[in-house]
Amino acid sequence: MKTRRSDRLVDMTYYLLERPRTLVSLTYFANRYESAKSSISEDLSILKRTFQERGIGLLETVPGAAGGARFTPYMLKEEAAEFVSTLMNAIDDDTRVLPGGYVYLSDLLGQPWFLRCIGRLIATQYLREPIDAVMTAATKGVPVAQAVAEQLNVPFVIVRNDTKVTEGPTMSVNYVTGQSQRLEKMELSRRSLPMGSRVLIVDDFMKAGGTIRGMASLVKEFEGQVVGVAVVADGQVENRVVAKYTSLVHVNTDGEQGLIEVTPGNYATEVYSADTPVDLVHPETD
């Protein structure tokens, strides 16, 4: 049955938002709505302009027989600043300080709105980067990895210290923790990550970065490449073993007095750099 334009626009928006980074052919939309490709192209132009004006994401049209439309979500710099400010206010609570200079974040990472924003903001840095998988360590980084993977539309994999028999054959590495300098082991199921994958490593909180360095070593065992590292928060530490990373907030804690100081992380310079392929400060519209 032929679909009215207003109905098409609503359904096309939903379809594209549910399938980020997926190329959808014009033929598919034409058959879905029993409409001419010229009408579908006009609809996509409307969506492209609206997505840009509202800061929802980038809608690209790829010409040719194998072409179509691809939606890539992003977060504008202004919206990111507002979100990070909200996140800082939520974290800035002395009762969140944990032994060892860590910070309690589990309640925030259990809230869908926070997770959606975290996922969009981290994914924004990789607008043009091909990523095959998102990796994190069990267990607190899992919701962050899932949120980022959803925006990138790729699988996420969980590295564990003690794998179960249900994981099947595993690949393992030994790594040294960043602060206590203990020797630990982490494992990942061989079936969960294809060899040669391009991997984005994420976590909820990072101090010295020993766990992230261990995950990077594990990626190498799979003959893969670490595309980047992103964390929700990084803590104050004298020696960090991870040099290149993106953090949304930076946290200083005083374990003895139970005090906390929260400031913006380095996300503004890492995500919204001059090399960003799309103007995320003042996006152009047609």
Short mmCIF file of C-alpha atoms in Angstrom, two decimals:
data_model
loop_
_atom_site.label_atom_id
_atom_site.label_comp_id
_atom_site.label_asym_id
_atom_site.label_seq_id
_atom_site.Cartn_x
_atom_site.Cartn_y
_atom_site.Cartn_z
CA MET A 1 0.00 0.00 0.00
CA LYS A 2 1.34 3.42 -0.98
CA THR A 3 2.41 5.47 2.06
CA ARG A 4 1.83 9.17 2.64
CA ARG A 5 4.95 11.33 2.94
CA SER A 6 4.29 12.24 6.58
CA ASP A 7 4.02 8.54 7.44
CA ARG A 8 7.11 7.71 5.39
CA LEU A 9 9.19 10.34 7.17
CA VAL A 10 8.25 8.99 10.59
CA ASP A 11 8.91 5.39 9.64
CA MET A 12 12.16 6.18 7.80
CA THR A 13 13.43 8.14 10.79
CA TYR A 14 12.71 5.24 13.12
CA TYR A 15 14.25 2.74 10.72
CA LEU A 16 17.49 4.70 10.34
CA LEU A 17 17.84 5.50 14.05
CA GLU A 18 17.51 1.81 14.85
CA ARG A 19 20.27 0.90 12.36
CA PRO A 20 23.15 3.35 12.79
CA ARG A 21 26.08 3.09 10.38
CA THR A 22 24.10 0.73 8.15
CA LEU A 23 23.80 1.42 4.44
CA VAL A 24 20.14 1.12 3.42
CA SER A 25 19.44 1.06 -0.31
CA LEU A 26 16.97 3.44 -1.93
CA THR A 27 15.42 0.40 -3.60
CA TYR A 28 14.56 -1.04 -0.19
CA PHE A 29 12.80 2.17 0.87
CA ALA A 30 11.06 2.47 -2.49
CA ASN A 31 9.68 -1.07 -2.19
CA ARG A 32 8.85 -0.63 1.51
CA TYR A 33 6.67 2.43 0.84
CA GLU A 34 5.68 1.71 -2.79
CA SER A 35 7.13 5.06 -3.80
CA ALA A 36 9.40 6.32 -6.54
CA LYS A 37 13.11 6.63 -5.79
CA SER A 38 12.89 10.34 -6.57
CA SER A 39 10.35 10.73 -3.75
CA ILE A 40 12.58 8.74 -1.40
CA SER A 41 15.53 10.98 -2.27
CA GLU A 42 13.46 14.06 -1.42
CA ASP A 43 12.46 12.48 1.89
CA LEU A 44 16.08 11.75 2.73
CA SER A 45 17.01 15.38 1.99
CA ILE A 46 14.41 16.50 4.53
CA LEU A 47 15.72 14.05 7.13
CA LYS A 48 19.33 15.04 6.47
CA ARG A 49 18.57 18.73 7.05
CA THR A 50 16.54 18.02 10.18
CA PHE A 51 19.13 15.68 11.68
CA GLN A 52 21.83 18.31 11.19
CA GLU A 53 19.75 21.19 12.53
CA ARG A 54 18.79 19.21 15.64
CA GLY A 55 22.27 17.79 16.18
CA ILE A 56 20.99 14.23 15.93
CA GLY A 57 23.53 12.87 13.50
CA LEU A 58 24.88 12.70 9.99
CA LEU A 59 22.73 11.30 7.17
CA GLU A 60 24.80 10.50 4.09
CA THR A 61 23.54 9.41 0.70
CA VAL A 62 25.78 7.15 -1.34
CA PRO A 63 25.20 7.32 -5.13
CA GLY A 64 25.26 4.39 -7.53
CA ALA A 65 23.54 1.05 -7.90
CA ALA A 66 25.02 -0.21 -4.62
CA GLY A 67 24.38 3.08 -2.83
CA GLY A 68 21.75 4.23 -0.41
CA ALA A 69 21.49 6.14 2.87
CA ARG A 70 23.57 5.77 6.04
CA PHE A 71 22.83 7.42 9.40
CA THR A 72 25.70 8.05 11.84
CA PRO A 73 24.76 9.46 15.26
CA TYR A 74 26.83 12.16 16.90
CA MET A 75 26.67 14.73 19.69
CA LEU A 76 27.31 18.41 19.11
CA LYS A 77 29.93 20.11 21.27
CA GLU A 78 27.38 22.33 23.01
CA GLU A 79 25.19 19.37 23.96
CA ALA A 80 28.27 17.46 25.11
CA ALA A 81 29.27 20.30 27.43
CA GLU A 82 25.79 20.37 28.95
CA PHE A 83 25.78 16.62 29.45
CA VAL A 84 29.27 16.52 30.99
CA SER A 85 28.24 19.32 33.36
CA THR A 86 25.25 17.23 34.44
CA LEU A 87 27.48 14.19 34.85
CA MET A 88 29.97 16.19 36.94
CA ASN A 89 27.21 17.43 39.25
CA ALA A 90 25.96 13.87 39.73
CA ILE A 91 29.46 12.55 40.55
CA ASP A 92 30.46 15.48 42.78
CA ASP A 93 29.39 13.79 46.01
CA ASP A 94 31.84 12.95 48.80
CA THR A 95 29.90 9.78 49.63
CA ARG A 96 31.00 8.34 46.26
CA VAL A 97 34.66 8.14 47.31
CA LEU A 98 35.81 4.52 47.63
CA PRO A 99 39.03 3.04 49.08
CA GLY A 100 42.02 3.31 46.75
CA GLY A 101 40.85 6.56 45.19
CA TYR A 102 38.05 4.96 43.18
CA VAL A 103 34.59 6.45 42.71
CA TYR A 104 31.17 4.79 42.87
CA LEU A 105 29.46 5.14 39.48
CA SER A 106 27.23 2.08 39.27
CA ASP A 107 23.98 3.93 40.01
CA LEU A 108 24.63 6.45 37.24
CA LEU A 109 25.63 3.75 34.78
CA GLY A 110 22.35 2.02 35.52
CA GLN A 111 20.32 4.96 34.22
CA PRO A 112 19.38 4.68 30.52
CA TRP A 113 19.61 8.42 29.81
CA PHE A 114 23.15 8.69 31.15
CA LEU A 115 24.19 5.62 29.18
CA ARG A 116 22.66 6.86 25.91
CA CYS A 117 24.49 10.18 26.23
CA ILE A 118 27.76 8.47 27.16
CA GLY A 119 27.42 6.17 24.16
CA ARG A 120 26.68 9.02 21.74
CA LEU A 121 29.50 11.21 23.03
CA ILE A 122 32.16 8.50 22.89
CA ALA A 123 30.95 7.29 19.48
CA THR A 124 31.18 10.85 18.12
CA GLN A 125 34.97 10.67 18.18
CA TYR A 126 34.87 7.80 15.68
CA LEU A 127 32.55 9.21 13.01
CA ARG A 128 34.78 8.04 10.16
CA GLU A 129 36.67 5.26 11.91
CA PRO A 130 35.80 1.67 10.97
CA ILE A 131 35.37 -0.24 14.23
CA ASP A 132 34.64 -3.95 14.45
CA ALA A 133 34.08 -4.35 18.21
CA VAL A 134 34.00 -2.57 21.55
CA MET A 135 35.95 -4.20 24.38
CA THR A 136 35.68 -3.79 28.15
CA ALA A 137 36.59 -5.65 31.33
CA ALA A 138 34.02 -7.27 33.58
CA THR A 139 31.99 -6.07 35.20
CA LYS A 140 31.41 -2.36 35.71
CA GLY A 141 32.46 -1.39 32.21
CA VAL A 142 29.80 -3.61 30.62
CA PRO A 143 26.96 -1.05 30.46
CA VAL A 144 29.35 1.55 29.01
CA ALA A 145 30.53 -0.90 26.34
CA GLN A 146 26.96 -1.81 25.46
CA ALA A 147 25.95 1.85 25.14
CA VAL A 148 28.89 2.67 22.86
CA ALA A 149 28.47 -0.50 20.80
CA GLU A 150 24.80 0.34 20.22
CA GLN A 151 25.72 3.75 18.78
CA LEU A 152 28.44 2.21 16.60
CA ASN A 153 26.23 -0.78 15.71
CA VAL A 154 29.00 -3.29 16.43
CA PRO A 155 29.35 -6.17 18.92
CA PHE A 156 30.89 -5.66 22.34
CA VAL A 157 33.11 -8.21 24.06
CA ILE A 158 33.82 -8.69 27.77
CA VAL A 159 37.25 -9.61 29.09
CA ARG A 160 37.19 -11.61 32.33
CA ASN A 161 39.67 -12.61 34.99
CA ASP A 162 37.98 -15.95 35.59
CA THR A 163 36.27 -17.41 32.56
CA LYS A 164 33.61 -20.09 32.79
CA VAL A 165 33.45 -23.38 30.93
CA THR A 166 30.57 -21.92 28.91
CA GLU A 167 33.04 -19.51 27.27
CA GLY A 168 34.72 -22.36 25.41
CA PRO A 169 38.37 -22.01 24.28
CA THR A 170 39.91 -18.72 25.39
CA MET A 171 42.89 -16.51 24.67
CA SER A 172 44.65 -15.20 27.78
CA VAL A 173 47.39 -12.72 28.71
CA ASN A 174 49.18 -11.83 31.92
CA TYR A 175 49.32 -8.17 32.83
CA VAL A 176 50.58 -6.00 35.67
CA THR A 177 48.03 -3.86 37.48
CA GLY A 178 48.78 -0.17 37.30
CA GLN A 179 48.87 0.74 41.01
CA SER A 180 49.47 -2.37 43.10
CA GLN A 181 51.82 -3.88 40.50
CA ARG A 182 50.24 -7.30 40.95
CA LEU A 183 50.43 -9.89 38.19
CA GLU A 184 46.95 -10.77 36.95
CA LYS A 185 45.47 -12.77 34.09
CA MET A 186 42.64 -11.83 31.75
CA GLU A 187 40.90 -14.03 29.19
CA LEU A 188 38.57 -13.68 26.24
CA SER A 189 36.66 -16.34 24.37
CA ARG A 190 38.25 -17.06 21.00
CA ARG A 191 34.81 -17.06 19.37
CA SER A 192 33.90 -13.58 20.60
CA LEU A 193 36.45 -11.57 18.63
CA PRO A 194 37.46 -12.30 15.01
CA MET A 195 41.16 -12.20 14.27
CA GLY A 196 42.41 -8.86 12.96
CA SER A 197 39.56 -6.80 14.42
CA ARG A 198 39.73 -3.05 14.94
CA VAL A 199 38.79 -2.56 18.59
CA LEU A 200 37.68 0.39 20.71
CA ILE A 201 38.47 -0.18 24.41
CA VAL A 202 36.14 1.46 26.95
CA ASP A 203 35.74 1.36 30.72
CA ASP A 204 33.89 3.17 33.47
CA PHE A 205 36.87 4.37 35.53
CA MET A 206 40.61 4.45 34.99
CA LYS A 207 43.43 5.19 37.40
CA ALA A 208 46.86 4.00 36.31
CA GLY A 209 45.43 2.07 33.37
CA GLY A 210 46.86 -1.40 34.00
CA THR A 211 43.62 -3.14 33.06
CA ILE A 212 43.32 -1.16 29.82
CA ARG A 213 46.93 -1.95 28.96
CA GLY A 214 46.15 -5.62 29.56
CA MET A 215 43.17 -5.43 27.19
CA ALA A 216 45.37 -3.80 24.56
CA SER A 217 47.79 -6.74 24.90
CA LEU A 218 44.89 -9.13 24.46
CA VAL A 219 43.83 -7.36 21.25
CA LYS A 220 47.34 -7.93 19.90
CA GLU A 221 47.02 -11.64 20.65
CA PHE A 222 44.01 -11.60 18.32
CA GLU A 223 46.21 -9.82 15.75
CA GLY A 224 43.90 -6.82 16.06
CA GLN A 225 44.37 -3.08 16.34
CA VAL A 226 43.32 -0.78 19.17
CA VAL A 227 41.53 2.13 17.49
CA GLY A 228 41.15 4.11 20.71
CA VAL A 229 40.55 4.13 24.46
CA ALA A 230 37.68 5.94 26.20
CA VAL A 231 36.58 6.07 29.84
CA VAL A 232 33.75 7.79 31.63
CA ALA A 233 36.09 9.06 34.35
CA ASP A 234 39.81 9.07 35.02
CA GLY A 235 41.31 9.50 38.47
CA GLN A 236 44.33 11.33 39.78
CA VAL A 237 47.47 9.18 39.68
CA GLU A 238 51.22 9.83 39.60
CA ASN A 239 52.14 7.36 36.86
CA ARG A 240 49.66 6.36 34.18
CA VAL A 241 50.61 3.53 31.83
CA VAL A 242 48.11 4.57 29.14
CA ALA A 243 49.24 7.66 27.26
CA LYS A 244 46.43 8.18 24.73
CA TYR A 245 42.82 8.08 25.91
CA THR A 246 39.60 10.09 26.10
CA SER A 247 37.84 10.80 29.39
CA LEU A 248 34.53 12.58 29.96
CA VAL A 249 35.33 13.72 33.52
CA HIS A 250 38.44 13.87 35.69
CA VAL A 251 38.19 13.05 39.40
CA ASN A 252 40.52 13.88 42.27
CA THR A 253 39.82 12.08 45.53
CA ASP A 254 41.20 12.29 49.04
CA GLY A 255 40.69 8.87 50.56
CA GLU A 256 41.65 9.93 54.08
CA GLN A 257 39.26 12.86 54.25
CA GLY A 258 36.71 11.43 51.83
CA LEU A 259 36.75 14.50 49.58
CA ILE A 260 36.14 14.60 45.85
CA GLU A 261 36.81 17.17 43.12
CA VAL A 262 35.30 16.71 39.67
CA THR A 263 36.42 18.60 36.55
CA PRO A 264 35.87 18.07 32.80
CA GLY A 265 38.01 15.39 31.21
CA ASN A 266 39.96 15.82 27.98
CA TYR A 267 36.97 14.94 25.76
CA ALA A 268 36.67 18.45 24.29
CA THR A 269 40.11 18.35 22.69
CA GLU A 270 39.98 14.65 21.79
CA VAL A 271 36.45 14.44 20.35
CA TYR A 272 36.09 17.94 18.91
CA SER A 273 39.55 18.43 17.46
CA ALA A 274 40.45 20.23 14.26
CA ASP A 275 40.73 16.84 12.56
CA THR A 276 37.06 16.02 13.13
CA PRO A 277 35.61 15.28 9.65
CA VAL A 278 32.29 16.99 10.42
CA ASP A 279 31.68 20.42 11.92
CA LEU A 280 30.23 19.46 15.30
CA VAL A 281 30.30 23.00 16.65
CA HIS A 282 28.31 24.77 13.95
CA PRO A 283 27.12 22.06 11.53
CA GLU A 284 26.25 23.22 8.05
CA THR A 285 22.80 22.74 6.66
CA ASP A 286 21.68 22.55 3.07
#
